[in-house]
Amino acid sequence: MLPEVLALAGRTLLADAYSLWQYDERSGIWSVGASSGLSDVYVATAMAAIRGNTATVSLDAPIIVEDIERTEWLTQEHRDAHAAEGTRSMMALPLRYGERILGTLVLYYREPREFREAEKSSASLLANIAAAAIGTAELYQAQRRLAEDQRFVAEASELLASSLDYETTLSNLATLAVPRFADWCAIDMVGEDGSIQRLTVAHVDPEKVRWAHELAQQYPPDPNAPYGVPNVIRTREPELLEDIPDELLREATADTPELYAILEELGLKSSLCVPLIARDRALGAITFVSAESGRRYEDADLATAQDLARRAAISVDNARLFREAESSRRETQESLAVVDAVFAAAPIGLAFMDTSFRYVRVNEALAAMNGVPSDEHVGRTLRDVLGEDLASEIEPLHRQVLETGEPILDLHIERARPARPRETRNWLVSYYPVRDLDDRKIGVGVVITDVSEREQALAAAERAGARLAVLAEASQTLASTLDYESTLASIASLLVPRFADWYAVDILDDDGRFRRLAVVHSDPAKAEWAAKSRDLYPPDLEEDEGTGRAARTGEAVLYRTISDELLATSTKDSAHYEILRELGMESAMVVPLTAAGRTFGGLMLVSSNPARLYDEDDLEFAKHLGRRAAVAVDNARLYRAAEERARAAIVVEHVADGVLLVDQGEVIRLWNPAAEEITGLAAADTVGRSTAEVFAPWETIADLATRNEVRPQTQPVEINGRELWLSITGVGFESGTVFAFRDLTSERAVEKLKSDFVSTVSHELRTPLAAIYGAALTLRREDVPLGEPQRTGLLEVIASESDRLARIVNDILWASRLESGTMQTTIQKCDGVEIARSVVDTARHYIPPNIQLTIKAPRKAPQVAADPDKARQVLTNLVDNAVKYSPDGGKVTVKVAVAGSQLRYTVRDEGLGVPPAEHRRIFEKFYRLDPNLTRGVGGTGLGLYISRELLERMGGRIWVESSGSGGSTFVAELPIAD
């Protein structure tokens, strides 16, 4: 791509030499990617000089150097290199792709010269075209690498599932990784004595593999090393070295200098080391090293390696369980179907329009977009080609460019193209002034990039990522406990309502009858019908459809649409038919639970929403879920068979769930370590005490055993002064009752937070979208004549509601950047009073008429040390908050005053007020005083959180003063500049 860009520059712009500099965002290093007409000596010297240059040069516009010898921001070394090369002047054009700087395109001249505006404009146009092409190529390369890694993980999963001989399987896995994912791959395992043993090493060169084995024997690793395999196994944390530093190699080989020489010769560039963890035990580690290929591992590669390590650890653990049970069962594990996210490179349309808005030149890409051959564009106007409506929108933009001489860049447009009016596309459009040699504006250059495929690919990748995340979480849930019945039921929380409106799981008992473990519905009002389905109508192995068919044939079944006739013929009686109608069945999938050649149950996912009809991709996802669930069930049964020959005490001591034994007098006789961990109470503090002294209330827990309830019940319990949400099961026997429980307190809090956030954002987005949609439909109607005031009013509705949507999205993006640590703040001296006045002036344009907004500020005040954009965002949030929480109107006063070494902003309203108990919580993310919208106050719950985080990053603080009624006063402070 880079040589092609230089070739295009050579054909388009006359210069004595050309170079294309690339910028590495991670390292901040500039380097020459391609050049023409420059010597190798100059290129090397220039790169060294640039890296040592501390001068700050703006890349917001072309960098013009009309006399290199007199340019002070260039280092002397750089100017000497230019003098030796014979270059006397140059023009550097920034290559921007969205918000990113990709590099610069530099034109060199052998004589000093003055650059005309026409040359600058033409060069800038070429630079933007080149940046779009390079950015698109980078996106394509990233997509191709992601797809290759996903295919690698899929093939590795299939390999891991192919055999229970895990030593051979892991050796084959290392071979598979080279060279697709690494130049070197090594796998180390923890021996029975705790020592680290090298299992395998892979490289494309067999001689280097032999050499590596000799080195491993000659230089065994230090088990206490603070890095590498020993550290990863010891800490069970992955290790990512994007660039292997020479200092680390020297430290690791301090006692063996000859080993350093060997490692230096190998040319190690980057490495990944991830632990193999199963059931909270480190089994070993996998190491990936990049050398000859020069590949640089990143966080995405670490995620791929961790995913692969999780699968490998499960495979190893399954094989060991199999050996411990002394059973010759071959475990079959099929590969995960990875959804390949294909992001197509966006085509770029180019056109040149004269000052009369007539096409002078059009490329084939733009002609295809317009649906008119390129030669039929020439000489025709915008209105001739695009029609009156579209031309009336575009002509003002062309006129603006011609009048101001300034380009309009990256204008995002979503609309149907003339060639296909029923197909909506996404476009990035830029307009540039075109000048002749006399610097006269002779027309407008147009660049149109179709980014629809990229947007669609991103959406598809998000859907695929959501499925993969659910599969990964389901795998962890299934592997976390051997109580497969409750686990299968608990998977419903991952699937309902994200992938199904209700979910059922059935197990085939030894007598050939199905036992329905759970039916979970997204609508709590349907719980009674779900219970009836579970208790009264389990599936029948001989039934023609549904779970019986899937279990009998071993094949998954997809019911894309379920007709009333199919529902009627598949039910046992009218009551069964009524239950299914109440639960709702518009589309369904049934997958068998099959492992080791035996089918022992089925999973059913049902959609009751006509807008969500399952397809083959959904069925493939369900199959993978069913396979994981089946393997988990089979492993649990194998483990139970082995544990029947062991002492029950060992199980109790090592099980992950809390276990307690209660005698007939309701006195605790056993309290395992997991129970200690969950409750914070030691066995010495509970054994011998009455259950009522430990649990409150105990009656609801004791009732589990009397009801013979096999499914875990989640309920709040007060233990040791804390409220815990426990998933509890109880089984009675002649001497008492055994209870097992798991702490779901954190999970419940997370789920509530997710639910509240999704509900809030959905509500906040729906209102402006509805207004925009209604206004847009009215504008499109041809049967209703609209006058200019009406059209203007509707367009103002669209603009204002779009701005509201943008504010909501911006709040979410700000919160995401703050949480991820990517938010940058630039502290500088700025006028704090002027910032406050601008915020108030802006707010007056959109506040309701029943709000009186005033500002009290001194004429002169010391400047503050802050990021002006961030300070403006904080004050905007506080003013918007005051207006929003004053639904009945009133005064909102913004006051600015000096308070010691701080400039204090006080925003006072007469609205709802903040209860004293909520003064701290309102600054938490997503927290809202009116979550149920009882007063009609909306919002995402992010504004005050963003304000607090931004102020802390600028050395300021924020608090609220309110009695809970009669309004609130929010106070924010920023430090005064020295």
CSV table of C-alpha atoms in Angstrom, one decimal, residues 477-741:
chain,number,residue,atom,x,y,z
A,477,THR,CA,-20.0,-21.8,35.4
A,478,LEU,CA,-20.2,-25.5,34.4
A,479,ALA,CA,-16.6,-26.1,35.4
A,480,SER,CA,-17.0,-24.4,38.8
A,481,THR,CA,-19.0,-27.1,40.5
A,482,LEU,CA,-20.0,-30.7,40.1
A,483,ASP,CA,-23.6,-30.1,41.0
A,484,TYR,CA,-24.6,-30.2,37.4
A,485,GLU,CA,-28.3,-30.1,37.9
A,486,SER,CA,-28.3,-26.7,39.7
A,487,THR,CA,-25.6,-25.4,37.3
A,488,LEU,CA,-27.7,-26.3,34.2
A,489,ALA,CA,-30.6,-24.5,35.8
A,490,SER,CA,-28.4,-21.5,36.7
A,491,ILE,CA,-27.2,-21.1,33.1
A,492,ALA,CA,-30.6,-19.6,32.5
A,493,SER,CA,-29.3,-16.3,34.0
A,494,LEU,CA,-26.8,-16.1,31.1
A,495,LEU,CA,-29.4,-16.9,28.4
A,496,VAL,CA,-32.6,-15.3,29.6
A,497,PRO,CA,-33.5,-12.7,28.4
A,498,ARG,CA,-30.4,-12.0,26.2
A,499,PHE,CA,-30.8,-15.0,23.9
A,500,ALA,CA,-34.2,-16.5,24.9
A,501,ASP,CA,-37.4,-15.4,26.6
A,502,TRP,CA,-37.6,-18.8,28.4
A,503,TYR,CA,-35.4,-21.8,28.8
A,504,ALA,CA,-35.9,-25.4,29.8
A,505,VAL,CA,-33.5,-28.2,30.7
A,506,ASP,CA,-34.4,-31.9,30.9
A,507,ILE,CA,-32.4,-34.9,32.1
A,508,LEU,CA,-33.1,-38.5,31.0
A,509,ASP,CA,-33.1,-40.7,34.1
A,510,ASP,CA,-32.1,-44.4,34.1
A,511,ASP,CA,-35.7,-45.5,33.7
A,512,GLY,CA,-36.0,-43.7,30.4
A,513,ARG,CA,-38.1,-40.9,31.6
A,514,PHE,CA,-37.4,-37.2,31.4
A,515,ARG,CA,-37.0,-35.1,34.6
A,516,ARG,CA,-37.4,-31.4,34.0
A,517,LEU,CA,-34.8,-29.6,36.1
A,518,ALA,CA,-35.9,-26.1,35.4
A,519,VAL,CA,-38.1,-23.8,33.3
A,520,VAL,CA,-37.0,-20.1,33.6
A,521,HIS,CA,-39.0,-17.3,32.0
A,522,SER,CA,-37.9,-13.7,31.6
A,523,ASP,CA,-41.3,-12.4,32.7
A,524,PRO,CA,-41.8,-13.0,36.5
A,525,ALA,CA,-45.6,-13.0,35.8
A,526,LYS,CA,-45.1,-16.2,33.9
A,527,ALA,CA,-43.4,-18.0,36.8
A,528,GLU,CA,-46.6,-19.9,37.7
A,529,TRP,CA,-46.9,-21.2,34.1
A,530,ALA,CA,-43.2,-22.1,34.1
A,531,ALA,CA,-43.7,-24.1,37.3
A,532,LYS,CA,-46.6,-26.0,35.8
A,533,SER,CA,-44.6,-26.8,32.7
A,534,ARG,CA,-41.8,-28.1,34.9
A,535,ASP,CA,-43.9,-30.1,37.3
A,536,LEU,CA,-46.8,-31.4,35.1
A,537,TYR,CA,-45.5,-31.9,31.5
A,538,PRO,CA,-41.9,-33.2,31.3
A,539,PRO,CA,-41.0,-34.3,27.7
A,540,ASP,CA,-41.6,-37.9,26.4
A,541,LEU,CA,-38.8,-39.7,24.6
A,542,GLU,CA,-41.3,-41.0,22.0
A,543,GLU,CA,-42.8,-37.6,21.1
A,544,ASP,CA,-42.5,-36.5,17.5
A,545,GLU,CA,-41.2,-33.0,18.2
A,546,GLY,CA,-39.3,-31.1,20.9
A,547,THR,CA,-36.9,-32.5,23.5
A,548,GLY,CA,-38.0,-36.1,22.9
A,549,ARG,CA,-37.1,-35.9,19.2
A,550,ALA,CA,-33.7,-34.3,19.9
A,551,ALA,CA,-32.8,-36.8,22.6
A,552,ARG,CA,-34.1,-39.8,20.5
A,553,THR,CA,-32.3,-38.8,17.3
A,554,GLY,CA,-29.3,-37.1,18.8
A,555,GLU,CA,-29.8,-34.2,16.4
A,556,ALA,CA,-30.5,-30.5,17.2
A,557,VAL,CA,-33.9,-29.1,16.0
A,558,LEU,CA,-34.6,-25.6,14.8
A,559,TYR,CA,-38.2,-24.3,14.8
A,560,ARG,CA,-37.7,-20.9,13.1
A,561,THR,CA,-41.4,-20.2,13.3
A,562,ILE,CA,-44.0,-22.1,15.4
A,563,SER,CA,-47.5,-22.2,13.9
A,564,ASP,CA,-50.6,-22.8,16.0
A,565,GLU,CA,-51.1,-26.1,14.2
A,566,LEU,CA,-47.6,-27.3,15.1
A,567,LEU,CA,-48.2,-26.2,18.7
A,568,ALA,CA,-51.5,-28.0,18.9
A,569,THR,CA,-50.2,-31.3,17.4
A,570,SER,CA,-47.2,-31.3,19.8
A,571,THR,CA,-49.0,-30.9,23.1
A,572,LYS,CA,-50.5,-33.7,25.2
A,573,ASP,CA,-53.8,-32.1,26.1
A,574,SER,CA,-55.6,-28.8,26.2
A,575,ALA,CA,-54.1,-27.9,29.5
A,576,HIS,CA,-50.6,-28.5,28.1
A,577,TYR,CA,-51.5,-26.4,25.0
A,578,GLU,CA,-52.7,-23.5,27.3
A,579,ILE,CA,-49.5,-23.6,29.3
A,580,LEU,CA,-47.3,-23.3,26.2
A,581,ARG,CA,-49.5,-20.5,24.8
A,582,GLU,CA,-49.2,-18.6,28.0
A,583,LEU,CA,-45.4,-19.0,28.1
A,584,GLY,CA,-45.3,-17.9,24.5
A,585,MET,CA,-43.7,-19.8,21.6
A,586,GLU,CA,-42.8,-18.0,18.4
A,587,SER,CA,-39.4,-19.6,17.7
A,588,ALA,CA,-37.5,-22.4,19.4
A,589,MET,CA,-34.3,-24.4,19.4
A,590,VAL,CA,-33.8,-27.8,21.0
A,591,VAL,CA,-30.3,-29.4,21.3
A,592,PRO,CA,-29.5,-32.8,22.8
A,593,LEU,CA,-27.1,-33.3,25.7
A,594,THR,CA,-24.7,-35.9,24.3
A,595,ALA,CA,-21.3,-37.0,25.6
A,596,ALA,CA,-19.3,-40.1,25.1
A,597,GLY,CA,-21.8,-41.4,22.6
A,598,ARG,CA,-24.7,-41.2,25.0
A,599,THR,CA,-27.6,-38.8,25.0
A,600,PHE,CA,-29.0,-38.0,28.4
A,601,GLY,CA,-31.1,-34.9,28.1
A,602,GLY,CA,-31.9,-31.7,26.2
A,603,LEU,CA,-31.8,-27.9,26.4
A,604,MET,CA,-34.6,-25.9,24.9
A,605,LEU,CA,-34.4,-22.1,24.2
A,606,VAL,CA,-37.6,-20.4,23.2
A,607,SER,CA,-38.4,-16.9,21.9
A,608,SER,CA,-41.9,-15.5,22.6
A,609,ASN,CA,-41.1,-12.4,20.6
A,610,PRO,CA,-42.1,-12.5,16.9
A,611,ALA,CA,-39.3,-10.0,16.2
A,612,ARG,CA,-36.7,-12.5,17.4
A,613,LEU,CA,-36.7,-15.6,15.2
A,614,TYR,CA,-33.8,-18.0,15.5
A,615,ASP,CA,-31.6,-18.9,12.6
A,616,GLU,CA,-28.8,-21.3,11.8
A,617,ASP,CA,-26.2,-19.1,13.6
A,618,ASP,CA,-28.3,-19.2,16.7
A,619,LEU,CA,-28.7,-23.0,16.4
A,620,GLU,CA,-24.9,-23.4,16.1
A,621,PHE,CA,-24.5,-21.3,19.2
A,622,ALA,CA,-27.0,-23.5,21.0
A,623,LYS,CA,-25.2,-26.7,19.9
A,624,HIS,CA,-21.9,-25.4,21.4
A,625,LEU,CA,-23.7,-24.6,24.6
A,626,GLY,CA,-25.3,-28.1,24.6
A,627,ARG,CA,-21.9,-29.7,24.0
A,628,ARG,CA,-20.3,-27.9,26.9
A,629,ALA,CA,-23.2,-28.7,29.2
A,630,ALA,CA,-23.1,-32.3,28.2
A,631,VAL,CA,-19.3,-32.6,28.8
A,632,ALA,CA,-19.8,-30.9,32.2
A,633,VAL,CA,-22.6,-33.4,33.1
A,634,ASP,CA,-20.5,-36.3,31.9
A,635,ASN,CA,-17.5,-35.1,33.9
A,636,ALA,CA,-19.6,-34.7,37.0
A,637,ARG,CA,-20.9,-38.2,36.7
A,638,LEU,CA,-17.4,-39.6,36.2
A,639,TYR,CA,-16.2,-37.6,39.2
A,640,ARG,CA,-19.1,-38.8,41.3
A,641,ALA,CA,-18.3,-42.4,40.4
A,642,ALA,CA,-14.7,-41.9,41.6
A,643,GLU,CA,-15.7,-40.1,44.7
A,644,GLU,CA,-18.0,-42.9,45.8
A,645,ARG,CA,-14.8,-44.9,46.7
A,646,ALA,CA,-13.4,-42.0,48.7
A,647,ARG,CA,-14.3,-40.7,52.1
A,648,ALA,CA,-17.1,-38.2,52.3
A,649,ALA,CA,-15.0,-36.0,54.5
A,650,ILE,CA,-12.5,-35.3,51.7
A,651,VAL,CA,-15.4,-34.1,49.5
A,652,VAL,CA,-16.7,-31.8,52.2
A,653,GLU,CA,-13.3,-30.3,52.8
A,654,HIS,CA,-12.5,-29.5,49.2
A,655,VAL,CA,-15.9,-28.7,47.6
A,656,ALA,CA,-16.2,-25.1,46.4
A,657,ASP,CA,-19.8,-24.8,47.9
A,658,GLY,CA,-20.4,-24.2,51.6
A,659,VAL,CA,-21.6,-27.4,53.3
A,660,LEU,CA,-23.2,-27.8,56.8
A,661,LEU,CA,-24.6,-30.8,58.5
A,662,VAL,CA,-27.5,-30.2,60.9
A,663,ASP,CA,-28.8,-32.9,63.3
A,664,GLN,CA,-32.4,-33.6,64.2
A,665,GLY,CA,-32.1,-31.0,67.0
A,666,GLU,CA,-31.1,-28.3,64.5
A,667,VAL,CA,-27.6,-28.1,65.9
A,668,ILE,CA,-24.7,-27.6,63.5
A,669,ARG,CA,-22.4,-30.6,63.4
A,670,LEU,CA,-20.3,-29.9,60.3
A,671,TRP,CA,-19.0,-26.6,58.8
A,672,ASN,CA,-16.6,-26.9,55.9
A,673,PRO,CA,-13.8,-24.5,54.8
A,674,ALA,CA,-15.9,-23.2,51.9
A,675,ALA,CA,-18.7,-22.2,54.4
A,676,GLU,CA,-16.0,-20.4,56.5
A,677,GLU,CA,-14.9,-18.5,53.4
A,678,ILE,CA,-18.4,-17.5,52.3
A,679,THR,CA,-19.8,-16.5,55.7
A,680,GLY,CA,-16.6,-15.3,57.5
A,681,LEU,CA,-17.4,-17.6,60.4
A,682,ALA,CA,-14.8,-20.2,61.5
A,683,ALA,CA,-16.0,-23.8,62.2
A,684,ALA,CA,-15.0,-23.3,65.8
A,685,ASP,CA,-17.6,-20.4,66.0
A,686,THR,CA,-20.5,-22.4,64.5
A,687,VAL,CA,-20.1,-26.2,65.3
A,688,GLY,CA,-22.3,-27.0,68.3
A,689,ARG,CA,-24.5,-23.9,68.0
A,690,SER,CA,-28.1,-23.8,67.0
A,691,THR,CA,-28.8,-23.0,63.4
A,692,ALA,CA,-31.1,-20.1,64.4
A,693,GLU,CA,-28.1,-18.4,66.1
A,694,VAL,CA,-26.1,-18.4,62.9
A,695,PHE,CA,-28.8,-18.0,60.1
A,696,ALA,CA,-31.6,-15.5,60.1
A,697,PRO,CA,-34.2,-16.5,59.1
A,698,TRP,CA,-33.5,-20.2,59.5
A,699,GLU,CA,-37.0,-21.4,58.8
A,700,THR,CA,-37.0,-20.7,55.1
A,701,ILE,CA,-33.7,-22.7,54.8
A,702,ALA,CA,-35.0,-25.6,56.8
A,703,ASP,CA,-38.1,-25.8,54.7
A,704,LEU,CA,-35.9,-26.8,51.7
A,705,ALA,CA,-35.3,-30.2,53.1
A,706,THR,CA,-38.9,-30.8,54.1
A,707,ARG,CA,-40.1,-29.9,50.6
A,708,ASN,CA,-37.5,-32.2,49.1
A,709,GLU,CA,-36.5,-29.4,46.7
A,710,VAL,CA,-33.7,-30.6,44.4
A,711,ARG,CA,-33.2,-27.3,42.7
A,712,PRO,CA,-31.0,-24.6,44.4
A,713,GLN,CA,-33.1,-21.8,45.9
A,714,THR,CA,-31.6,-18.3,46.0
A,715,GLN,CA,-32.7,-16.2,49.0
A,716,PRO,CA,-31.3,-13.5,51.3
A,717,VAL,CA,-29.9,-14.6,54.6
A,718,GLU,CA,-28.4,-12.6,57.5
A,719,ILE,CA,-25.1,-14.1,58.7
A,720,ASN,CA,-22.6,-12.6,61.1
A,721,GLY,CA,-24.3,-9.2,60.7
A,722,ARG,CA,-24.1,-9.3,56.8
A,723,GLU,CA,-26.8,-9.9,54.3
A,724,LEU,CA,-25.8,-12.6,51.8
A,725,TRP,CA,-27.7,-13.9,48.8
A,726,LEU,CA,-27.1,-17.7,48.9
A,727,SER,CA,-28.1,-20.4,46.4
A,728,ILE,CA,-29.0,-23.2,48.8
A,729,THR,CA,-30.0,-26.8,48.5
A,730,GLY,CA,-30.9,-29.2,51.3
A,731,VAL,CA,-31.1,-33.0,51.5
A,732,GLY,CA,-32.5,-34.8,54.5
A,733,PHE,CA,-31.5,-38.3,55.8
A,734,GLU,CA,-32.3,-40.3,58.9
A,735,SER,CA,-29.8,-38.5,61.1
A,736,GLY,CA,-30.3,-34.9,60.0
A,737,THR,CA,-30.0,-32.7,56.9
A,738,VAL,CA,-27.1,-31.7,54.7
A,739,PHE,CA,-27.2,-28.2,53.2
A,740,ALA,CA,-25.0,-26.9,50.4
A,741,PHE,CA,-24.9,-23.2,49.5
